Amino acid sequence: AMIKIAQARQAVRITLEVETTNEPAILLYQQLGFAMVEQLPDYYAPGRHGLRMTRPAHIQSATRAA
């Protein structure tokens, strides 16, 4: 739903952060066209690292979220 909102608002890019241990979310985001652009050491807490992922707002996803 948020991708559609960003597209309707004519966003150019969508960016998110996700914890590196959240493999199901990372896989979903990759299927939705997101790519990792930055590692975020200790982003959530000491020893809990994050990833910053981004995608162009206008691309069609390989998988559509329900």
mmCIF file of N, CA and C in Angstrom:
data_model
loop_
_atom_site.group_PDB
_atom_site.id
_atom_site.type_symbol
_atom_site.label_atom_id
_atom_site.label_comp_id
_atom_site.label_asym_id
_atom_site.label_seq_id
_atom_site.Cartn_x
_atom_site.Cartn_y
_atom_site.Cartn_z
ATOM 1 N N ALA A 1 0.816 -1.192 0.000
ATOM 2 C CA ALA A 1 0.000 0.000 0.000
ATOM 3 C C ALA A 1 0.866 1.265 0.000
ATOM 4 N N MET A 2 1.971 1.230 0.758
ATOM 5 C CA MET A 2 2.826 2.425 0.831
ATOM 6 C C MET A 2 3.503 2.712 -0.507
ATOM 7 N N ILE A 3 3.814 1.683 -1.268
ATOM 8 C CA ILE A 3 4.404 1.906 -2.596
ATOM 9 C C ILE A 3 3.398 2.639 -3.473
ATOM 10 N N LYS A 4 2.154 2.218 -3.436
ATOM 11 C CA LYS A 4 1.119 2.881 -4.241
ATOM 12 C C LYS A 4 0.914 4.332 -3.795
ATOM 13 N N ILE A 5 0.977 4.575 -2.499
ATOM 14 C CA ILE A 5 0.843 5.949 -1.995
ATOM 15 C C ILE A 5 2.012 6.798 -2.490
ATOM 16 N N ALA A 6 3.222 6.265 -2.412
ATOM 17 C CA ALA A 6 4.401 7.004 -2.889
ATOM 18 C C ALA A 6 4.278 7.308 -4.375
ATOM 19 N N GLN A 7 3.800 6.332 -5.162
ATOM 20 C CA GLN A 7 3.617 6.549 -6.596
ATOM 21 C C GLN A 7 2.565 7.622 -6.849
ATOM 22 N N ALA A 8 1.464 7.576 -6.116
ATOM 23 C CA ALA A 8 0.399 8.566 -6.297
ATOM 24 C C ALA A 8 0.877 9.972 -5.954
ATOM 25 N N ARG A 9 1.816 10.055 -5.015
ATOM 26 C CA ARG A 9 2.360 11.357 -4.615
ATOM 27 C C ARG A 9 3.570 11.756 -5.467
ATOM 28 N N GLN A 10 3.821 10.973 -6.507
ATOM 29 C CA GLN A 10 4.889 11.228 -7.475
ATOM 30 C C GLN A 10 6.276 11.213 -6.843
ATOM 31 N N ALA A 11 6.464 10.336 -5.872
ATOM 32 C CA ALA A 11 7.798 10.161 -5.287
ATOM 33 C C ALA A 11 8.739 9.605 -6.347
ATOM 34 N N VAL A 12 9.984 9.947 -6.246
ATOM 35 C CA VAL A 12 11.001 9.463 -7.178
ATOM 36 C C VAL A 12 11.622 8.175 -6.662
ATOM 37 N N ARG A 13 11.825 8.083 -5.351
ATOM 38 C CA ARG A 13 12.524 6.958 -4.753
ATOM 39 C C ARG A 13 11.881 6.618 -3.417
ATOM 40 N N ILE A 14 11.912 5.329 -3.073
ATOM 41 C CA ILE A 14 11.417 4.847 -1.781
ATOM 42 C C ILE A 14 12.597 4.226 -1.046
ATOM 43 N N THR A 15 12.784 4.603 0.200
ATOM 44 C CA THR A 15 13.895 4.103 1.000
ATOM 45 C C THR A 15 13.353 3.550 2.309
ATOM 46 N N LEU A 16 13.960 2.456 2.787
ATOM 47 C CA LEU A 16 13.559 1.865 4.059
ATOM 48 C C LEU A 16 14.783 1.306 4.761
ATOM 49 N N GLU A 17 14.629 1.018 6.046
ATOM 50 C CA GLU A 17 15.651 0.354 6.823
ATOM 51 C C GLU A 17 15.066 -0.933 7.392
ATOM 52 N N VAL A 18 15.905 -1.966 7.473
ATOM 53 C CA VAL A 18 15.468 -3.262 7.988
ATOM 54 C C VAL A 18 16.630 -3.886 8.748
ATOM 55 N N GLU A 19 16.310 -4.612 9.822
ATOM 56 C CA GLU A 19 17.355 -5.283 10.594
ATOM 57 C C GLU A 19 17.920 -6.449 9.781
ATOM 58 N N THR A 20 19.231 -6.624 9.833
ATOM 59 C CA THR A 20 19.895 -7.646 9.011
ATOM 60 C C THR A 20 19.418 -9.056 9.325
ATOM 61 N N THR A 21 18.901 -9.294 10.518
ATOM 62 C CA THR A 21 18.424 -10.635 10.885
ATOM 63 C C THR A 21 17.010 -10.909 10.401
ATOM 64 N N ASN A 22 16.335 -9.923 9.855
ATOM 65 C CA ASN A 22 14.948 -10.085 9.405
ATOM 66 C C ASN A 22 14.933 -10.564 7.954
ATOM 67 N N GLU A 23 15.382 -11.791 7.753
ATOM 68 C CA GLU A 23 15.527 -12.345 6.413
ATOM 69 C C GLU A 23 14.214 -12.406 5.621
ATOM 70 N N PRO A 24 13.073 -12.763 6.248
ATOM 71 C CA PRO A 24 11.822 -12.761 5.471
ATOM 72 C C PRO A 24 11.485 -11.378 4.919
ATOM 73 N N ALA A 25 11.696 -10.330 5.716
ATOM 74 C CA ALA A 25 11.408 -8.976 5.245
ATOM 75 C C ALA A 25 12.366 -8.579 4.129
ATOM 76 N N ILE A 26 13.645 -8.898 4.285
ATOM 77 C CA ILE A 26 14.629 -8.561 3.251
ATOM 78 C C ILE A 26 14.257 -9.231 1.941
ATOM 79 N N LEU A 27 13.872 -10.497 1.979
ATOM 80 C CA LEU A 27 13.453 -11.218 0.763
ATOM 81 C C LEU A 27 12.229 -10.555 0.138
ATOM 82 N N LEU A 28 11.252 -10.199 0.944
ATOM 83 C CA LEU A 28 10.063 -9.526 0.434
ATOM 84 C C LEU A 28 10.437 -8.209 -0.235
ATOM 85 N N TYR A 29 11.258 -7.414 0.427
ATOM 86 C CA TYR A 29 11.659 -6.123 -0.144
ATOM 87 C C TYR A 29 12.410 -6.313 -1.461
ATOM 88 N N GLN A 30 13.266 -7.331 -1.545
ATOM 89 C CA GLN A 30 13.971 -7.610 -2.794
ATOM 90 C C GLN A 30 12.974 -7.973 -3.895
ATOM 91 N N GLN A 31 11.969 -8.766 -3.549
ATOM 92 C CA GLN A 31 10.940 -9.142 -4.528
ATOM 93 C C GLN A 31 10.134 -7.929 -4.980
ATOM 94 N N LEU A 32 10.051 -6.922 -4.120
ATOM 95 C CA LEU A 32 9.335 -5.698 -4.459
ATOM 96 C C LEU A 32 10.220 -4.688 -5.188
ATOM 97 N N GLY A 33 11.469 -5.083 -5.470
ATOM 98 C CA GLY A 33 12.353 -4.241 -6.262
ATOM 99 C C GLY A 33 13.352 -3.419 -5.482
ATOM 100 N N PHE A 34 13.427 -3.622 -4.166
ATOM 101 C CA PHE A 34 14.385 -2.881 -3.349
ATOM 102 C C PHE A 34 15.768 -3.514 -3.448
ATOM 103 N N ALA A 35 16.795 -2.679 -3.391
ATOM 104 C CA ALA A 35 18.182 -3.143 -3.385
ATOM 105 C C ALA A 35 18.896 -2.516 -2.194
ATOM 106 N N MET A 36 19.839 -3.263 -1.605
ATOM 107 C CA MET A 36 20.609 -2.768 -0.482
ATOM 108 C C MET A 36 21.574 -1.696 -0.961
ATOM 109 N N VAL A 37 21.583 -0.560 -0.280
ATOM 110 C CA VAL A 37 22.484 0.523 -0.659
ATOM 111 C C VAL A 37 23.472 0.887 0.446
ATOM 112 N N GLU A 38 23.192 0.459 1.684
ATOM 113 C CA GLU A 38 24.086 0.841 2.776
ATOM 114 C C GLU A 38 23.909 -0.105 3.957
ATOM 115 N N GLN A 39 25.018 -0.485 4.572
ATOM 116 C CA GLN A 39 24.973 -1.230 5.820
ATOM 117 C C GLN A 39 24.980 -0.227 6.965
ATOM 118 N N LEU A 40 24.210 -0.514 8.005
ATOM 119 C CA LEU A 40 24.037 0.417 9.123
ATOM 120 C C LEU A 40 24.460 -0.274 10.427
ATOM 121 N N PRO A 41 25.753 -0.212 10.773
ATOM 122 C CA PRO A 41 26.221 -0.874 11.993
ATOM 123 C C PRO A 41 25.525 -0.318 13.235
ATOM 124 N N ASP A 42 25.111 -1.233 14.109
ATOM 125 C CA ASP A 42 24.492 -0.872 15.397
ATOM 126 C C ASP A 42 23.297 0.074 15.233
ATOM 127 N N TYR A 43 22.574 -0.032 14.138
ATOM 128 C CA TYR A 43 21.471 0.890 13.829
ATOM 129 C C TYR A 43 20.326 0.767 14.838
ATOM 130 N N TYR A 44 19.993 -0.467 15.216
ATOM 131 C CA TYR A 44 18.856 -0.682 16.118
ATOM 132 C C TYR A 44 19.285 -0.720 17.581
ATOM 133 N N ALA A 45 20.518 -1.140 17.836
ATOM 134 C CA ALA A 45 21.110 -1.209 19.173
ATOM 135 C C ALA A 45 22.514 -1.780 18.981
ATOM 136 N N PRO A 46 23.351 -1.725 20.009
ATOM 137 C CA PRO A 46 24.670 -2.333 19.857
ATOM 138 C C PRO A 46 24.550 -3.801 19.429
ATOM 139 N N GLY A 47 25.195 -4.142 18.340
ATOM 140 C CA GLY A 47 25.153 -5.508 17.818
ATOM 141 C C GLY A 47 23.946 -5.826 16.955
ATOM 142 N N ARG A 48 23.026 -4.891 16.805
ATOM 143 C CA ARG A 48 21.824 -5.096 15.979
ATOM 144 C C ARG A 48 21.935 -4.178 14.763
ATOM 145 N N HIS A 49 22.434 -4.755 13.678
ATOM 146 C CA HIS A 49 22.753 -3.990 12.478
ATOM 147 C C HIS A 49 21.551 -3.879 11.542
ATOM 148 N N GLY A 50 21.584 -2.854 10.747
ATOM 149 C CA GLY A 50 20.516 -2.629 9.781
ATOM 150 C C GLY A 50 21.043 -2.550 8.367
ATOM 151 N N LEU A 51 20.114 -2.571 7.441
ATOM 152 C CA LEU A 51 20.391 -2.350 6.025
ATOM 153 C C LEU A 51 19.487 -1.227 5.551
ATOM 154 N N ARG A 52 20.008 -0.360 4.735
ATOM 155 C CA ARG A 52 19.173 0.625 4.053
ATOM 156 C C ARG A 52 18.944 0.096 2.654
ATOM 157 N N MET A 53 17.673 0.060 2.243
ATOM 158 C CA MET A 53 17.297 -0.443 0.927
ATOM 159 C C MET A 53 16.502 0.642 0.207
ATOM 160 N N THR A 54 16.605 0.648 -1.109
ATOM 161 C CA THR A 54 15.903 1.661 -1.890
ATOM 162 C C THR A 54 15.445 1.095 -3.223
ATOM 163 N N ARG A 55 14.499 1.762 -3.825
ATOM 164 C CA ARG A 55 14.024 1.398 -5.162
ATOM 165 C C ARG A 55 13.399 2.630 -5.797
ATOM 166 N N PRO A 56 13.424 2.707 -7.127
ATOM 167 C CA PRO A 56 12.679 3.777 -7.785
ATOM 168 C C PRO A 56 11.189 3.583 -7.493
ATOM 169 N N ALA A 57 10.471 4.649 -7.291
ATOM 170 C CA ALA A 57 9.052 4.548 -6.950
ATOM 171 C C ALA A 57 8.211 4.052 -8.120
ATOM 172 N N HIS A 58 8.648 4.292 -9.335
ATOM 173 C CA HIS A 58 7.807 4.019 -10.492
ATOM 174 C C HIS A 58 7.918 2.613 -11.067
ATOM 175 N N ILE A 59 8.878 1.770 -10.644
ATOM 176 C CA ILE A 59 9.026 0.450 -11.251
ATOM 177 C C ILE A 59 7.907 -0.478 -10.797
ATOM 178 N N GLN A 60 7.603 -1.458 -11.629
ATOM 179 C CA GLN A 60 6.632 -2.478 -11.257
ATOM 180 C C GLN A 60 7.349 -3.557 -10.467
ATOM 181 N N SER A 61 6.739 -4.057 -9.424
ATOM 182 C CA SER A 61 7.331 -5.089 -8.572
ATOM 183 C C SER A 61 7.166 -6.452 -9.215
ATOM 184 N N ALA A 62 8.130 -7.347 -8.932
ATOM 185 C CA ALA A 62 8.016 -8.737 -9.377
ATOM 186 C C ALA A 62 6.919 -9.445 -8.600
ATOM 187 N N THR A 63 6.699 -9.022 -7.371
ATOM 188 C CA THR A 63 5.675 -9.602 -6.496
ATOM 189 C C THR A 63 4.789 -8.466 -6.016
ATOM 190 N N ARG A 64 3.510 -8.698 -5.967
ATOM 191 C CA ARG A 64 2.589 -7.674 -5.459
ATOM 192 C C ARG A 64 2.179 -8.042 -4.043
ATOM 193 N N ALA A 65 2.316 -7.097 -3.145
ATOM 194 C CA ALA A 65 1.888 -7.329 -1.756
ATOM 195 C C ALA A 65 0.365 -7.334 -1.698
ATOM 196 N N ALA A 66 -0.180 -8.147 -0.829
ATOM 197 C CA ALA A 66 -1.645 -8.247 -0.690
ATOM 198 C C ALA A 66 -2.226 -7.020 -0.061
#
